[in-house]
Tab-separated table of C-alpha atoms in Angstrom:
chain	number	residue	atom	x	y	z
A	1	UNK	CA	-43.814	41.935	36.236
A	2	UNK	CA	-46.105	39.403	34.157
A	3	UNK	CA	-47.090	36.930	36.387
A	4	UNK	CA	-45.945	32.972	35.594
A	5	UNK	CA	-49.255	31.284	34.479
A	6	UNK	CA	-49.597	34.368	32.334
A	7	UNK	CA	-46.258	33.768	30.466
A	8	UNK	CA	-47.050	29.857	30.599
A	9	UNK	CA	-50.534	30.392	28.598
A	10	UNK	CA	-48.958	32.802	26.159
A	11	UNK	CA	-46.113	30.367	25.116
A	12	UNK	CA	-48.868	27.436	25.437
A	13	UNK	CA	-50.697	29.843	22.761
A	14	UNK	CA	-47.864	30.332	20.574
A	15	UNK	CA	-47.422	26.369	19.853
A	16	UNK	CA	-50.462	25.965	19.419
A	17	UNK	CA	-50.703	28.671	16.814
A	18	UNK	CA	-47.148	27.494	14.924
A	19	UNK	CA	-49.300	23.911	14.903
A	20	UNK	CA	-52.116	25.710	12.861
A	21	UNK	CA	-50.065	27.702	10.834
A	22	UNK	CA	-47.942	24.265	9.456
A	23	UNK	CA	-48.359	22.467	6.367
A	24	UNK	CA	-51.401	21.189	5.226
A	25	UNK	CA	-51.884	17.885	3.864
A	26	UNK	CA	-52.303	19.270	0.800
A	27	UNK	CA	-48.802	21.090	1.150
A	28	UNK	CA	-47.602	17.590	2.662
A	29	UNK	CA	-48.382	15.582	-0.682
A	30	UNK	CA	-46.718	18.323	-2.947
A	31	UNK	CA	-43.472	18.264	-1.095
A	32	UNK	CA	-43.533	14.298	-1.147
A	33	UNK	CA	-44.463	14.057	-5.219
A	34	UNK	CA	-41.599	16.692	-6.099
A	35	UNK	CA	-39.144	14.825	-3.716
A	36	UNK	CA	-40.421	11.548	-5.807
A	37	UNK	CA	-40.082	13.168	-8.807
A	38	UNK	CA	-36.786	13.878	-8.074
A	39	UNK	CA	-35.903	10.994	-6.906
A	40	UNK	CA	-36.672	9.330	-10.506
A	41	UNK	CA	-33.950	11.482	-12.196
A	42	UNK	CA	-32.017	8.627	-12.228
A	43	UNK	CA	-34.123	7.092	-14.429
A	44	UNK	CA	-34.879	9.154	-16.773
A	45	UNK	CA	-30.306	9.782	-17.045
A	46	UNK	CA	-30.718	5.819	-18.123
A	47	UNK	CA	-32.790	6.522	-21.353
A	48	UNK	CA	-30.465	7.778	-23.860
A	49	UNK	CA	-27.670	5.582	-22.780
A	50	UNK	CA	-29.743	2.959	-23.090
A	51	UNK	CA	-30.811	3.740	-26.258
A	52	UNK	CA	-27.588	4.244	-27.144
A	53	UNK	CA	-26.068	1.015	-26.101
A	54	UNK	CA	-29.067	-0.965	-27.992
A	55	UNK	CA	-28.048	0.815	-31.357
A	56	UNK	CA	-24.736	-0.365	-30.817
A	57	UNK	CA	-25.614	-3.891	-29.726
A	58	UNK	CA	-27.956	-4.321	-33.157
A	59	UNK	CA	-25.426	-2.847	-35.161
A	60	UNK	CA	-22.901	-5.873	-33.524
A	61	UNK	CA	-25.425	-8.286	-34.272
A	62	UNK	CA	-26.057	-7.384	-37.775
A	63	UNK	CA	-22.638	-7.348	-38.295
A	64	UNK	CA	-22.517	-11.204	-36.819
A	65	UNK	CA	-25.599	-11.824	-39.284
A	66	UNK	CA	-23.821	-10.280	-42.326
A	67	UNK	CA	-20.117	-12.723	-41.930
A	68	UNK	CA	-22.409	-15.739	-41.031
A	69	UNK	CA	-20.074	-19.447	-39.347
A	70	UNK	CA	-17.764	-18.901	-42.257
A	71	UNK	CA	-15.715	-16.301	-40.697
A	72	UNK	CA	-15.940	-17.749	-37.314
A	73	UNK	CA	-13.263	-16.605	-35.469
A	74	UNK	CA	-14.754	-12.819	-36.114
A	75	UNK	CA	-18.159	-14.041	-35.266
A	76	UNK	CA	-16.524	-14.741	-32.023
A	77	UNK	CA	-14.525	-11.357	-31.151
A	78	UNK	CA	-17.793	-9.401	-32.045
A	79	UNK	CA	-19.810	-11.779	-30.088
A	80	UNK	CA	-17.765	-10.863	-27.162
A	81	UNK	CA	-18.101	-7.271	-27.700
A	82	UNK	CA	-21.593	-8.077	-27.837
A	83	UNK	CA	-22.290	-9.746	-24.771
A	84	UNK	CA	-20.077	-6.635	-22.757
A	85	UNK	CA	-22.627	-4.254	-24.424
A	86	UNK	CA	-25.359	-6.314	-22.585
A	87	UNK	CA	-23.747	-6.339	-19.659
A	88	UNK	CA	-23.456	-2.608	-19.867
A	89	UNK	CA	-27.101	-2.673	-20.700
A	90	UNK	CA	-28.062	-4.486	-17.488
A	91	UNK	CA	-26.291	-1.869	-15.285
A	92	UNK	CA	-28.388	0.889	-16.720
A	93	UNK	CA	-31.278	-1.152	-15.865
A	94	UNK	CA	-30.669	-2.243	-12.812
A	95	UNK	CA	-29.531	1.524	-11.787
A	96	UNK	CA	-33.105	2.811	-13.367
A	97	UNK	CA	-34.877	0.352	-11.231
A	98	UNK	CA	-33.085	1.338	-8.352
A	99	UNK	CA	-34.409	4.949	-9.371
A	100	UNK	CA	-37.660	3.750	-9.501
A	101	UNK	CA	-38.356	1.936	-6.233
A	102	UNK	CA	-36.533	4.587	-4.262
A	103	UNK	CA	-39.753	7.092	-5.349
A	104	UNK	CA	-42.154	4.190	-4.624
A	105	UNK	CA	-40.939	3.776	-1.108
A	106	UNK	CA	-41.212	7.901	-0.556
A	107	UNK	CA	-44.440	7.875	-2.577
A	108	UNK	CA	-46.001	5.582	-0.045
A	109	UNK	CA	-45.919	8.679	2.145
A	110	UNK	CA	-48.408	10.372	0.890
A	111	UNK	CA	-51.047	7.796	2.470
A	112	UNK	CA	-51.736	9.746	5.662
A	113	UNK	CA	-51.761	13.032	4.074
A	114	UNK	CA	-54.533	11.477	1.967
A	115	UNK	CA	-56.495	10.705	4.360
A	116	UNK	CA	-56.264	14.017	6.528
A	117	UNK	CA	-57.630	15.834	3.626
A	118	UNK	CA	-61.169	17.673	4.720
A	119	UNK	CA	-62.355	18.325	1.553
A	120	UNK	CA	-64.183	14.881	0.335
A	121	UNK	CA	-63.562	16.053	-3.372
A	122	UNK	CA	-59.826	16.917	-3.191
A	123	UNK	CA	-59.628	13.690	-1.018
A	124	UNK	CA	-60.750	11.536	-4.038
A	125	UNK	CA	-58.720	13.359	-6.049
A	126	UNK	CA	-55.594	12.549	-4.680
A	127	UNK	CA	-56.776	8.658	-3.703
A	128	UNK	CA	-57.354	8.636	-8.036
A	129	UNK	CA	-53.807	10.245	-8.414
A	130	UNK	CA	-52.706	7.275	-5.716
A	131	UNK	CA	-54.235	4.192	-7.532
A	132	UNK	CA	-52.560	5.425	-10.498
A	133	UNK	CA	-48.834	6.109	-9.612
A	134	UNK	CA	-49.179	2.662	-7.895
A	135	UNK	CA	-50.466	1.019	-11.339
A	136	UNK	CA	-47.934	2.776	-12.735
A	137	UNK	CA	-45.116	1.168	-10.227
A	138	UNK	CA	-46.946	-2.306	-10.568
A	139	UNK	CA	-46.465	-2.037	-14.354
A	140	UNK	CA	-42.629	-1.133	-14.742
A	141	UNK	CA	-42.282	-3.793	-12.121
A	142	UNK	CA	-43.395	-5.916	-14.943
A	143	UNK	CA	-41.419	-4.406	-17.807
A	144	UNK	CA	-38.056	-4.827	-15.752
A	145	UNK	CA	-38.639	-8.482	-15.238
A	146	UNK	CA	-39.262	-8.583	-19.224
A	147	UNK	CA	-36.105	-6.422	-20.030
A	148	UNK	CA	-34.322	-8.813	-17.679
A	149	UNK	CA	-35.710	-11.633	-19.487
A	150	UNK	CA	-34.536	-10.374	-22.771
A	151	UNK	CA	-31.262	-9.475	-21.720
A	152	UNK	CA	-30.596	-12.615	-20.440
A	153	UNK	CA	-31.853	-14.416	-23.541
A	154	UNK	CA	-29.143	-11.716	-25.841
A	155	UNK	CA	-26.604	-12.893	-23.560
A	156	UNK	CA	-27.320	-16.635	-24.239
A	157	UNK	CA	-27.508	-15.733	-28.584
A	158	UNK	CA	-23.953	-14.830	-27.891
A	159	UNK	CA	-22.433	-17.391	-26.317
A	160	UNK	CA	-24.242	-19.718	-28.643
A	161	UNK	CA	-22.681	-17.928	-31.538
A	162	UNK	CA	-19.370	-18.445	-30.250
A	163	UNK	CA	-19.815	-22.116	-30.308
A	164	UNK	CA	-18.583	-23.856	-34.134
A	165	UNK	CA	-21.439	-26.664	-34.078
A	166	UNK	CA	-23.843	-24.146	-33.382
A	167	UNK	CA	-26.805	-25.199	-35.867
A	168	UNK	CA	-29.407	-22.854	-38.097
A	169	UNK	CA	-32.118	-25.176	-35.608
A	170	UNK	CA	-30.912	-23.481	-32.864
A	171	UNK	CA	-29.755	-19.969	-33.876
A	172	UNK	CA	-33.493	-19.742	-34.867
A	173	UNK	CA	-34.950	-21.192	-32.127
A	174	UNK	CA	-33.132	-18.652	-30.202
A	175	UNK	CA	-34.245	-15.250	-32.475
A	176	UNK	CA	-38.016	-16.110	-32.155
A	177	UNK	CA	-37.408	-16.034	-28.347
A	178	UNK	CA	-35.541	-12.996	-28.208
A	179	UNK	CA	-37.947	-11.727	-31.075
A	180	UNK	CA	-41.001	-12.580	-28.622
A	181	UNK	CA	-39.559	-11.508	-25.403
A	182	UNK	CA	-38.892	-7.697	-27.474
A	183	UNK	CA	-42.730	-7.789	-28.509
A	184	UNK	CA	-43.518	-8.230	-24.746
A	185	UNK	CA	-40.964	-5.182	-23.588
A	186	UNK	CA	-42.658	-2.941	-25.970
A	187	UNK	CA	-46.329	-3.566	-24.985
A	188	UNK	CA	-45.180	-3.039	-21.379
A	189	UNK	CA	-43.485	-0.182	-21.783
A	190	UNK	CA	-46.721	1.426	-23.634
A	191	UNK	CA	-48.666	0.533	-20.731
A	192	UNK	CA	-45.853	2.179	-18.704
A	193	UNK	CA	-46.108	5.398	-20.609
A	194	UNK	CA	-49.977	5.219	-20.323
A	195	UNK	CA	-49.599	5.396	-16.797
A	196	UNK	CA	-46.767	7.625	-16.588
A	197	UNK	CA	-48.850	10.413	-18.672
A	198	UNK	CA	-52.045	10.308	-16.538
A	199	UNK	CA	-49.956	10.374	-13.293
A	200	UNK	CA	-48.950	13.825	-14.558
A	201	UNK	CA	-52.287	14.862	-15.587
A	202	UNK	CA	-53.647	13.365	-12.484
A	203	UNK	CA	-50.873	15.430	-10.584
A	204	UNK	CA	-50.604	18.716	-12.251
A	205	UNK	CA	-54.823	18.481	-11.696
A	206	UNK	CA	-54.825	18.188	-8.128
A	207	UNK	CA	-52.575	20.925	-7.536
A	208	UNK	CA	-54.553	23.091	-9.748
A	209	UNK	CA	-57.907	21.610	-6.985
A	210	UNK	CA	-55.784	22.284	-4.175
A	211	UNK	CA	-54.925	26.013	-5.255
A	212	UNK	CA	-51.221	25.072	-4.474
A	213	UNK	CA	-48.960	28.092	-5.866
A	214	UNK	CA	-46.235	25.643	-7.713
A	215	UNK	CA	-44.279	26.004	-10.585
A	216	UNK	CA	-44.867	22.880	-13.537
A	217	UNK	CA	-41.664	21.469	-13.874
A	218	UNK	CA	-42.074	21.425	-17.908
A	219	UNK	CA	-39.546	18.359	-17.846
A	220	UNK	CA	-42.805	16.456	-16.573
């Protein structure tokens, strides 16, 4: 019969060995960036919709353009409509940015992994990869507040156009604010895309440094 301490070292041997054999960091930070990736999905649902819902708000507003305060009580039904498409607008947003901080919060994960990495190259590697997502979250953080911005200043064109005293002074005033606050949502969002683009790079280069055996999701 094996004696006790004998058994006792061999299971003490076999933990030990399942502790070697688990995931490296490197295996660690992959999991975590597909789960984040994931995660985002909701996001990227929210682009054609979006887009979507813009071509039919401009197409509303054009239409408000074209009858002009003559034909008032129309100008007020399709301002209406108008404002609901916003509204509708804002829930996609607010549902992408929901998207969109839920894979921040799981990408701030990957921090210890980071830093358990031997290898000083693949370490710096994945610290670049870091500083980049998180410019990258730091940036749509600033194109939400922008969209939100516009979105309330569309809402306010609306309800101006449904008033009958509304003046050309104002209705004016009000386009070169929208007009502005559009300028600023595109720059941001082509900083967004910068980002987003050498994240991936950034990514799909550090797996390749790791020799991780992954499939490229070619959605990404």
């Amino acid at each position: 019969m094996m004696k006790k301490h004998t058994v006792l070292m061999l299971f003490l041997c076999i933990i030990l060995l399942s502790g070697c054999l688990g995931p490296s960091p490197e295996e660690n930070i992959y999991q975590t960036l597909e789960e984040v990736a994931s995660l985002e999905d909701t996001f990227k649902e929210q682009q054609e919709p979006l887009l979507e819902l813009e071509k039919k708000e401009s197409e509303l507003y054009n239409k408000i353009m074209d009858l002009g305060m003559t034909e008032f009580d129309q100008v007020v039904i399709l301002s209406k409509e108008a404002i609901t498409v916003v509204e509708e607008r804002e829930s996609k947003i607010k549902a992408e940015n929901d998207s969109i901080m839920s894979s921040k919060k799981k990408f701030e994960e990957i921090t210890d992994d980071i830093a358990n990495i031997k290898d000083e190259a693949l370490r710096e590697s994945a610290n670049q990869l870091k500083k980049t997502m998180e410019d990258r979250y730091k940036s749509y953080e600033t194109l939400f507040k922008s969209y939100e911005t516009s979105l309330t200043l569309d809402k306010e064109l609306y309800t101006m156009l449904q008033k009958e005293d509304l003046t050309i002074e104002e209705l004016d005033a009000q386009i070169s604010k929208i007009n502005a606050a559009y300028k600023s949502v595109m720059k941001q969002n082509e900083e967004f895309n910068k980002f987003t683009e050498q994240y991936n790079e950034q990514k799909m280069t550090f797996y390749e440094q790791a020799e991780l055996d992954v499939e490229i999701n070619e959605k990404e």
